[in-house]
């Protein structure tokens, strides 16, 4: 009876029986469900038994814990063999698509996470899987205000990383080997998490939601079709697709050329050095660079792996590709025409503010805002209007390239970057700028473009898992 009374008093005070304050961010290690999953891998099917933890809030003052919570899977047995995951890499799966929120409530997983072949293969490799929910541009409170506009998603993901690190030694997994993974907007957030480690810019936002007082850098970042560098993406899109008609014809060529010119200036300012003495990448030589180091090698791998008959048939329907003694040859303009243009002009900061990105940059009371001077000036008709400084800071806080440009000290050491050659959601230069600037920083970079792959293409989920094993040095 006395002990029950003590418990009640302690619970009211938020203390345990010893009078210490309870840690609201303590990982509930013993509170799991035992589950089994059969995973198809290159080495055959694997039966994985794991501890599942669901809907664990990762901040002390959540705005909405249905989003600011995470799931964890800890493998304990693979094909009848006991597994010790205490020191395993932590596969941090970002499920964001379209800069929308990821709901983590109801035992389910929102966004693109959950059941992805990549995370299943990671689990079957003995890795710990963490799937965080997070806020997004769609979150709206009952009073009509928005609570998931930029930078909420990256703030939440950082808070989730801090939660993991805060629980070092309590939650299984090696907190020095956190690897984020995501595609598209999720790929951009993965790149941002990788590049912006421990940046003080996010500190007030993290404090506000009661994030753990811990570091938020990660070891490695995997990014599929990253839709990053948003404020420069309109120009890059015109560079690649300006002469390619949409279904309703060519976009306004004067505006397209203006955007293209702004891209050329930006590209020059990056001062990124291409491989093997290629020189500084520019609007003038980037087509050649993409062909030489990404597109032709990708086409060659694809075509070489086809049977003679299949290759002949492929080339007969793709007459823009010439098959020579040295492999594939084609012109960049023909390649761009082959993929086709998907978006209008401007592709991201569109004049009607209907694209995901102006919505991402809304605020609590505004659904969507322009985030480039180009579109703001066009919309207002005032050639002197400027994006305000607060918004500029938020735009930077959403851009991996910003932190790379700042040489942020706690940038991830290892990077896996992938795109589909037929992805027309953003310019191919966006990912390759990431690749090249990270190479210029001497990071461990593994990049590839999947031939004829679309947005978020992944022809090689096991490749990532093997690479994580290699860069983390983890063996089961
Ligand atoms: C995504 C796709 C887009 O075209 C875009 O502009 C932003 C995000 C996505 O698939 O996540």
Coordinates of C-alpha atoms and ligand atoms in Angstrom, one line a residue:
X1 CA 0.0 0.0 0.0
X2 CA 2.8 2.4 1.0
X3 CA 4.7 1.5 -2.2
X4 CA 1.6 2.1 -4.3
X5 CA 1.1 5.5 -2.7
X6 CA 4.7 6.3 -3.4
X7 CA 4.3 5.3 -7.0
X8 CA 1.3 7.6 -7.3
X9 CA 3.2 10.5 -5.8
X10 CA 6.2 9.8 -8.0
X11 CA 4.1 9.6 -11.1
X12 CA 2.5 12.9 -10.3
X13 CA 5.9 14.5 -9.8
X14 CA 7.4 12.6 -12.8
X15 CA 10.0 10.9 -10.6
X16 CA 10.9 7.3 -10.0
X17 CA 10.9 5.6 -6.6
X18 CA 14.4 6.8 -5.9
X19 CA 13.2 10.4 -6.3
X20 CA 15.1 11.0 -9.6
X21 CA 13.2 12.8 -12.3
X22 CA 12.0 10.3 -15.0
X23 CA 13.6 10.8 -18.4
X24 CA 10.8 11.4 -20.9
X25 CA 13.1 10.5 -23.7
X26 CA 14.3 7.1 -22.4
X27 CA 14.0 4.3 -24.9
X28 CA 11.6 1.6 -23.6
X29 CA 14.0 -1.2 -24.2
X30 CA 11.8 -3.9 -22.6
X31 CA 8.6 -2.9 -24.1
X32 CA 8.5 -4.6 -27.5
X33 CA 6.5 -6.9 -29.6
X34 CA 8.2 -10.0 -30.9
X35 CA 7.6 -10.3 -34.6
X36 CA 8.8 -12.4 -37.6
X37 CA 9.3 -11.5 -41.2
X38 CA 10.6 -13.4 -44.2
X39 CA 12.8 -11.3 -46.4
X40 CA 13.8 -12.1 -50.0
X41 CA 17.5 -11.4 -50.5
X42 CA 20.0 -12.2 -53.2
X43 CA 21.2 -15.0 -51.0
X44 CA 17.7 -16.5 -50.8
X45 CA 14.9 -16.0 -48.2
X46 CA 15.8 -15.1 -44.7
X47 CA 13.6 -15.5 -41.6
X48 CA 14.1 -12.6 -39.3
X49 CA 12.8 -12.5 -35.7
X50 CA 12.9 -9.0 -34.3
X51 CA 11.8 -6.7 -31.5
X52 CA 9.3 -4.1 -32.7
X53 CA 8.8 -0.8 -30.9
X54 CA 6.1 1.4 -32.3
X55 CA 5.1 5.0 -31.9
X56 CA 7.7 6.2 -29.5
X57 CA 7.7 10.0 -29.1
X58 CA 11.2 11.3 -29.7
X59 CA 10.7 14.8 -28.3
X60 CA 9.5 16.0 -24.9
X61 CA 7.2 18.7 -26.1
X62 CA 5.7 17.4 -29.4
X63 CA 3.5 19.6 -31.5
X64 CA 1.8 16.4 -32.6
X65 CA 3.2 13.1 -31.4
X66 CA 1.4 11.2 -34.2
X67 CA 4.2 12.7 -36.4
X68 CA 7.0 13.2 -33.9
X69 CA 7.3 9.5 -33.0
X70 CA 9.4 6.7 -34.4
X71 CA 9.4 3.0 -34.8
X72 CA 12.3 0.7 -34.2
X73 CA 13.0 -2.9 -35.3
X74 CA 15.9 -4.7 -33.7
X75 CA 16.8 -8.1 -35.2
X76 CA 17.4 -10.8 -32.6
X77 CA 17.5 -14.0 -34.7
X78 CA 18.2 -14.5 -38.4
X79 CA 17.6 -18.0 -39.9
X80 CA 17.7 -19.6 -36.5
X81 CA 21.0 -17.8 -35.5
X82 CA 20.9 -15.4 -32.5
X83 CA 22.0 -11.9 -33.5
X84 CA 23.5 -9.2 -31.3
X85 CA 22.5 -5.9 -32.8
X86 CA 24.1 -3.8 -29.9
X87 CA 26.8 -2.5 -32.3
X88 CA 24.9 -2.8 -35.6
X89 CA 24.5 0.2 -38.0
X90 CA 21.3 2.1 -37.5
X91 CA 19.3 2.4 -40.7
X92 CA 17.4 5.6 -40.4
X93 CA 14.6 5.4 -42.9
X94 CA 13.1 8.7 -44.0
X95 CA 9.7 8.1 -45.5
X96 CA 9.0 11.7 -46.7
X97 CA 7.5 12.1 -50.2
X98 CA 6.6 15.4 -51.7
X99 CA 7.6 17.2 -48.6
X100 CA 4.5 15.9 -46.9
X101 CA 4.2 14.8 -43.3
X102 CA 4.9 11.2 -42.3
X103 CA 2.4 9.9 -39.8
X104 CA 3.6 7.4 -37.3
X105 CA 0.4 6.7 -35.4
X106 CA -1.9 3.6 -35.4
X107 CA 0.9 1.1 -35.6
X108 CA 1.2 2.0 -39.3
X109 CA 3.8 3.9 -41.1
X110 CA 3.0 6.8 -43.4
X111 CA 4.9 8.2 -46.3
X112 CA 7.2 6.0 -48.3
X113 CA 8.5 4.1 -45.3
X114 CA 7.5 0.6 -44.1
X115 CA 7.8 -2.5 -46.2
X116 CA 10.4 -1.0 -48.5
X117 CA 12.7 -3.7 -49.8
X118 CA 15.7 -1.7 -48.7
X119 CA 14.8 -1.7 -45.0
X120 CA 13.8 -5.3 -45.1
X121 CA 17.1 -6.3 -46.6
X122 CA 18.8 -4.1 -44.0
X123 CA 16.9 -5.9 -41.2
X124 CA 18.0 -9.2 -42.7
X125 CA 21.6 -8.0 -42.7
X126 CA 21.3 -7.5 -38.9
X127 CA 20.9 -3.7 -38.9
X128 CA 18.7 -1.8 -36.5
X129 CA 15.9 0.0 -38.4
X130 CA 14.5 3.3 -37.2
X131 CA 11.5 4.8 -39.0
X132 CA 10.7 8.3 -37.8
X133 CA 7.5 10.1 -38.6
X134 CA 7.8 13.9 -39.1
X135 CA 5.8 17.0 -39.8
X136 CA 5.3 18.2 -43.3
X137 CA 3.8 21.0 -45.4
X138 CA 0.3 19.5 -45.1
X139 CA 0.0 19.6 -41.3
X140 CA -2.8 21.9 -40.3
X141 CA -4.1 22.4 -36.7
X142 CA -7.8 22.7 -35.8
X143 CA -7.6 26.4 -35.7
X144 CA -6.4 26.5 -39.4
X145 CA -2.8 27.2 -38.7
X146 CA 0.0 25.2 -40.3
X147 CA 2.6 23.5 -38.1
X148 CA 4.7 21.5 -40.6
X149 CA 6.1 24.1 -42.9
X150 CA 9.9 24.4 -43.4
X151 CA 12.1 23.7 -41.5
X152 CA 9.8 21.4 -39.4
X153 CA 10.6 18.1 -41.2
X154 CA 14.4 18.5 -40.9
X155 CA 14.0 19.7 -37.3
X156 CA 12.0 16.6 -36.5
X157 CA 14.5 14.3 -38.2
X158 CA 17.4 15.9 -36.2
X159 CA 15.4 15.4 -33.0
X160 CA 15.0 11.7 -33.9
X161 CA 18.7 11.4 -34.4
X162 CA 19.3 13.1 -31.1
X163 CA 16.8 10.7 -29.4
X164 CA 18.8 7.8 -30.7
X165 CA 22.1 9.2 -29.5
X166 CA 20.6 10.2 -26.2
X167 CA 19.7 6.5 -25.7
X168 CA 23.2 5.2 -26.5
X169 CA 23.7 1.9 -24.7
X170 CA 19.9 1.7 -24.0
X171 CA 18.6 1.4 -27.5
X172 CA 20.5 -1.3 -29.5
X173 CA 22.6 -0.1 -32.4
X174 CA 25.8 1.9 -32.9
X175 CA 25.1 5.6 -32.5
X176 CA 28.3 6.3 -34.3
X177 CA 27.0 4.5 -37.4
X178 CA 23.7 6.1 -38.2
X179 CA 22.9 6.0 -41.9
X180 CA 20.0 8.0 -43.3
X181 CA 18.1 6.8 -46.3
X182 CA 15.4 8.5 -48.4
X183 CA 14.2 9.2 -51.9
X184 CA 13.1 12.4 -53.6
X185 CA 12.0 14.9 -50.9
X186 CA 13.2 12.2 -48.5
X187 CA 16.5 11.9 -50.5
X188 CA 16.9 15.7 -50.1
X189 CA 16.2 15.5 -46.4
X190 CA 18.7 12.6 -46.1
X191 CA 21.3 14.8 -47.9
X192 CA 20.4 17.7 -45.6
X193 CA 20.7 15.5 -42.4
X194 CA 24.0 14.3 -43.7
X195 CA 25.4 17.7 -44.5
X196 CA 24.0 19.9 -41.7
X197 CA 25.1 17.8 -38.7
X198 CA 25.1 19.9 -35.4
X199 CA 24.5 23.2 -37.2
X200 CA 23.5 25.8 -34.6
X201 CA 20.8 27.2 -37.0
X202 CA 18.3 24.6 -35.8
X203 CA 19.0 24.9 -32.1
X204 CA 16.0 27.2 -31.2
X205 CA 13.6 24.9 -33.1
X206 CA 15.0 21.8 -31.4
X207 CA 14.7 23.4 -28.0
X208 CA 11.1 24.4 -28.6
X209 CA 10.0 20.8 -29.2
X210 CA 12.1 19.4 -26.3
X211 CA 14.6 17.5 -28.4
X212 CA 17.3 15.6 -26.5
X213 CA 20.4 17.5 -25.7
X214 CA 22.7 15.4 -27.9
X215 CA 24.6 15.7 -31.2
X216 CA 22.6 15.3 -34.4
X217 CA 25.3 14.5 -37.0
X218 CA 25.1 11.1 -38.8
X219 CA 27.8 8.8 -40.2
X220 CA 26.4 8.2 -43.7
X221 CA 23.7 9.4 -46.0
X222 CA 22.0 7.6 -48.8
X223 CA 20.0 9.8 -51.2
X224 CA 17.8 8.5 -54.1
X225 CA 16.7 11.2 -56.6
X226 CA 17.3 14.0 -54.1
X227 CA 15.1 17.0 -54.8
X228 CA 17.5 19.4 -53.1
X229 CA 19.0 22.9 -53.9
X230 CA 15.4 24.1 -54.4
X231 CA 16.2 27.8 -54.9
X232 CA 18.5 26.9 -57.8
X233 CA 16.4 24.1 -59.2
X234 CA 14.3 26.2 -61.6
X235 CA 17.4 27.4 -63.5
X236 CA 18.9 23.9 -63.6
X237 CA 15.6 22.6 -64.9
X238 CA 15.6 25.1 -67.8
X239 CA 19.2 24.2 -68.5
X240 CA 18.2 20.6 -68.9
X241 CA 14.7 20.8 -70.3
X242 CA 14.3 24.4 -71.6
X243 CA 14.2 23.2 -75.2
X244 CA 12.1 20.1 -74.5
X245 CA 8.3 20.7 -75.1
X246 CA 5.8 19.9 -72.5
X247 CA 2.5 18.3 -73.6
X248 CA 1.2 21.8 -74.4
X249 CA 4.4 22.9 -76.2
X250 CA 7.5 24.8 -75.3
X251 CA 7.6 26.9 -72.1
X252 CA 8.1 30.6 -72.5
X253 CA 11.5 30.7 -74.0
X254 CA 12.4 34.2 -72.8
X255 CA 11.8 33.3 -69.2
X256 CA 13.4 29.9 -69.7
X257 CA 16.5 31.7 -71.0
X258 CA 16.6 34.1 -68.0
X259 CA 16.4 31.1 -65.6
X260 CA 19.1 29.3 -67.6
X261 CA 21.4 32.3 -67.3
X262 CA 20.9 32.4 -63.5
X263 CA 21.8 28.8 -63.4
X264 CA 25.0 29.4 -65.3
X265 CA 26.0 32.1 -62.7
X266 CA 25.1 29.8 -59.9
X267 CA 27.0 26.8 -61.3
X268 CA 30.1 28.9 -61.7
X269 CA 29.8 30.1 -58.2
X270 CA 29.9 26.5 -56.9
X271 CA 33.4 26.1 -58.2
X272 CA 33.2 22.3 -58.2
X273 CA 35.9 20.3 -59.8
X274 CA 35.0 17.4 -62.1
X275 CA 36.8 14.1 -61.9
X276 CA 40.2 13.3 -63.4
X277 CA 41.1 16.9 -64.3
X278 CA 37.9 17.6 -66.1
X279 CA 38.0 21.2 -64.8
X280 CA 35.4 23.3 -63.1
X281 CA 31.8 22.3 -63.9
X282 CA 29.9 24.9 -65.8
X283 CA 26.6 25.4 -67.7
X284 CA 28.7 25.0 -70.9
X285 CA 30.5 21.7 -70.1
X286 CA 28.0 19.9 -67.8
X287 CA 26.3 18.0 -70.6
X288 CA 29.7 16.5 -71.5
X289 CA 30.4 15.7 -67.9
X290 CA 27.1 14.0 -67.3
X291 CA 27.6 12.0 -70.5
X292 CA 31.1 10.9 -69.8
X293 CA 30.8 10.0 -66.1
X294 CA 27.2 9.1 -65.6
X295 CA 25.0 8.6 -68.6
X296 CA 27.2 6.7 -71.0
X297 CA 28.6 4.3 -68.4
X298 CA 25.1 3.7 -67.2
X299 CA 23.8 3.0 -70.8
X300 CA 26.8 0.8 -71.4
X301 CA 26.2 -1.3 -68.3
X302 CA 22.6 -1.7 -69.3
X303 CA 23.2 -2.6 -72.9
X304 CA 26.1 -4.9 -72.2
X305 CA 24.0 -6.9 -69.9
X306 CA 21.3 -7.5 -72.5
X307 CA 21.4 -10.5 -74.8
X308 CA 22.4 -9.7 -78.4
X309 CA 18.8 -10.0 -79.5
X310 CA 17.4 -7.8 -76.7
X311 CA 20.1 -5.2 -77.4
X312 CA 19.3 -5.1 -81.1
X313 CA 15.6 -4.7 -80.3
X314 CA 16.3 -1.9 -77.7
X315 CA 18.5 0.0 -80.2
X316 CA 15.9 -0.3 -82.9
X317 CA 13.4 1.5 -80.7
X318 CA 16.0 4.0 -79.4
X319 CA 17.6 5.2 -82.6
X320 CA 19.1 8.2 -80.9
X321 CA 21.6 5.8 -79.3
X322 CA 24.5 4.7 -81.6
X323 CA 26.1 1.4 -80.5
X324 CA 29.8 1.4 -81.5
X325 CA 32.9 -0.6 -80.8
X326 CA 33.4 1.7 -77.7
X327 CA 29.8 1.3 -76.5
X328 CA 26.9 3.7 -76.5
X329 CA 27.1 7.2 -78.1
X330 CA 24.4 9.8 -78.0
X331 CA 23.9 13.5 -77.8
X332 CA 22.7 15.1 -74.5
X333 CA 19.9 17.0 -76.4
X334 CA 18.5 13.7 -77.7
X335 CA 18.7 12.2 -74.3
X336 CA 16.8 15.1 -72.8
X337 CA 14.2 14.8 -75.5
X338 CA 13.9 11.1 -74.9
X339 CA 13.1 11.6 -71.2
X340 CA 10.7 14.5 -71.9
X341 CA 9.9 17.5 -69.7
X342 CA 7.5 16.9 -66.8
X343 CA 7.1 20.2 -65.1
X344 CA 6.1 23.7 -66.2
X345 CA 8.0 26.9 -65.8
X346 CA 9.2 27.6 -63.2
X347 CA 9.4 24.0 -62.3
X348 CA 9.6 24.5 -58.5
X349 CA 8.7 28.0 -57.4
X350 CA 5.8 28.2 -59.9
X351 CA 4.0 31.5 -60.4
X352 CA 0.7 30.0 -59.0
X353 CA 2.4 28.6 -55.9
X354 CA 0.8 25.2 -56.5
X355 CA 3.9 23.1 -56.5
X356 CA 5.1 21.3 -53.3
X357 CA 7.9 23.7 -52.8
X358 CA 6.1 27.1 -52.4
X359 CA 3.8 25.1 -50.0
X360 CA 6.9 23.8 -48.1
X361 CA 8.0 27.4 -47.6
X362 CA 4.6 28.7 -46.3
X363 CA 4.4 29.6 -42.7
X364 CA 1.9 29.2 -39.8
X365 CA -0.7 31.4 -41.5
X366 CA 0.3 31.3 -45.2
X367 CA -0.3 28.1 -47.2
X368 CA 2.4 28.8 -49.8
X369 CA 5.1 31.5 -50.4
X370 CA 7.5 32.2 -53.2
X371 CA 11.1 31.4 -52.2
X372 CA 13.0 32.8 -55.1
X373 CA 13.4 36.4 -56.1
X374 CA 12.7 35.4 -59.7
X375 CA 9.2 34.2 -59.0
X376 CA 8.4 36.7 -56.4
X377 CA 9.3 39.6 -58.8
X378 CA 7.3 38.0 -61.6
X379 CA 4.3 37.5 -59.4
X380 CA 4.4 41.0 -57.7
X381 CA 5.5 42.8 -60.9
X382 CA 8.0 44.6 -58.7
X383 CA 11.6 44.1 -60.0
X384 CA 13.0 45.2 -56.6
X385 CA 11.1 42.8 -54.4
X386 CA 13.2 40.5 -52.3
X387 CA 12.6 37.3 -50.4
X388 CA 12.8 38.4 -46.8
X389 CA 15.7 37.5 -44.7
X390 CA 13.9 35.1 -42.3
X391 CA 12.7 33.1 -45.3
X392 CA 16.1 33.1 -46.9
X393 CA 17.5 31.5 -43.7
X394 CA 14.8 28.9 -43.8
X395 CA 15.5 28.2 -47.5
X396 CA 19.2 27.7 -46.6
X397 CA 18.1 25.4 -43.7
X398 CA 16.4 23.1 -46.2
X399 CA 19.3 22.9 -48.7
X400 CA 22.1 20.3 -48.4
X401 CA 24.2 22.4 -50.8
X402 CA 24.1 25.3 -48.5
X403 CA 25.8 23.4 -45.7
X404 CA 28.3 21.8 -48.1
X405 CA 29.1 25.3 -49.4
X406 CA 29.6 26.4 -45.8
X407 CA 32.0 23.5 -45.2
X408 CA 29.9 22.5 -42.2
X409 CA 32.3 20.6 -39.9
X410 CA 30.1 17.7 -39.0
X411 CA 29.1 16.6 -42.5
X412 CA 28.6 12.8 -42.9
X413 CA 31.7 10.9 -44.0
X414 CA 30.1 8.5 -46.5
X415 CA 27.5 9.1 -49.2
X416 CA 25.5 6.8 -51.5
X417 CA 23.8 8.7 -54.3
X418 CA 21.5 7.3 -56.9
X419 CA 19.1 8.5 -59.6
X420 CA 17.3 7.2 -62.6
X421 CA 18.5 8.4 -66.0
X422 CA 14.8 9.1 -67.0
X423 CA 13.9 11.1 -63.8
X424 CA 12.5 14.4 -65.0
X425 CA 11.5 15.7 -61.5
X426 CA 14.6 17.8 -61.3
X427 CA 17.8 18.4 -63.4
X428 CA 20.5 15.7 -63.4
X429 CA 22.9 18.4 -62.3
X430 CA 21.3 18.6 -58.9
X431 CA 22.4 15.2 -57.7
X432 CA 25.7 15.4 -59.6
X433 CA 26.5 18.8 -57.9
X434 CA 26.1 17.0 -54.6
X435 CA 28.3 14.1 -55.7
X436 CA 31.0 16.4 -57.1
X437 CA 31.1 18.8 -54.2
X438 CA 31.3 15.9 -51.7
X439 CA 34.1 14.3 -53.8
X440 CA 35.9 17.7 -53.7
X441 CA 35.6 17.5 -49.9
X442 CA 37.3 14.0 -50.0
X443 CA 34.2 12.3 -48.7
X444 CA 33.6 8.6 -49.4
X445 CA 31.1 8.9 -52.3
X446 CA 29.4 6.1 -54.2
X447 CA 27.3 7.4 -57.1
X448 CA 25.4 5.8 -59.9
X449 CA 22.5 6.5 -62.4
X450 CA 20.2 3.6 -63.2
X451 CA 19.7 3.5 -66.9
X452 CA 16.0 4.2 -67.9
X453 CA 15.2 4.4 -64.2
X454 CA 12.6 6.9 -63.2
X455 CA 12.1 8.9 -60.1
X456 CA 13.4 7.1 -57.0
X457 CA 14.7 4.2 -59.1
X458 CA 16.5 1.6 -57.1
X459 CA 17.6 -1.4 -59.2
X460 CA 20.1 -2.5 -56.5
X461 CA 18.6 -2.4 -52.9
X462 CA 21.2 -4.9 -51.7
X463 CA 24.0 -2.7 -53.1
X464 CA 23.2 -0.1 -50.4
X465 CA 23.1 -2.7 -47.7
X466 CA 26.5 -4.2 -48.7
X467 CA 28.0 -0.7 -49.0
X468 CA 26.8 0.2 -45.5
X469 CA 28.4 -3.0 -44.2
X470 CA 31.7 -2.0 -45.9
X471 CA 31.8 1.6 -44.8
X472 CA 30.7 0.9 -41.3
X473 CA 33.0 -2.2 -40.9
X474 CA 30.1 -4.1 -39.4
X475 CA 30.1 -7.9 -39.4
X476 CA 27.4 -10.0 -37.9
Ligands
LIG1 C1 8.9 15.0 -54.9 C2 8.7 15.1 -56.2 C3 8.8 16.3 -56.8 O1 8.7 16.5 -58.1 C4 9.0 17.5 -56.0 O2 9.1 18.7 -56.6 C5 9.2 17.3 -54.7 C6 9.1 16.1 -54.1 C7 8.8 13.6 -54.2 O3 8.5 12.7 -54.9 O4 9.1 13.5 -53.0

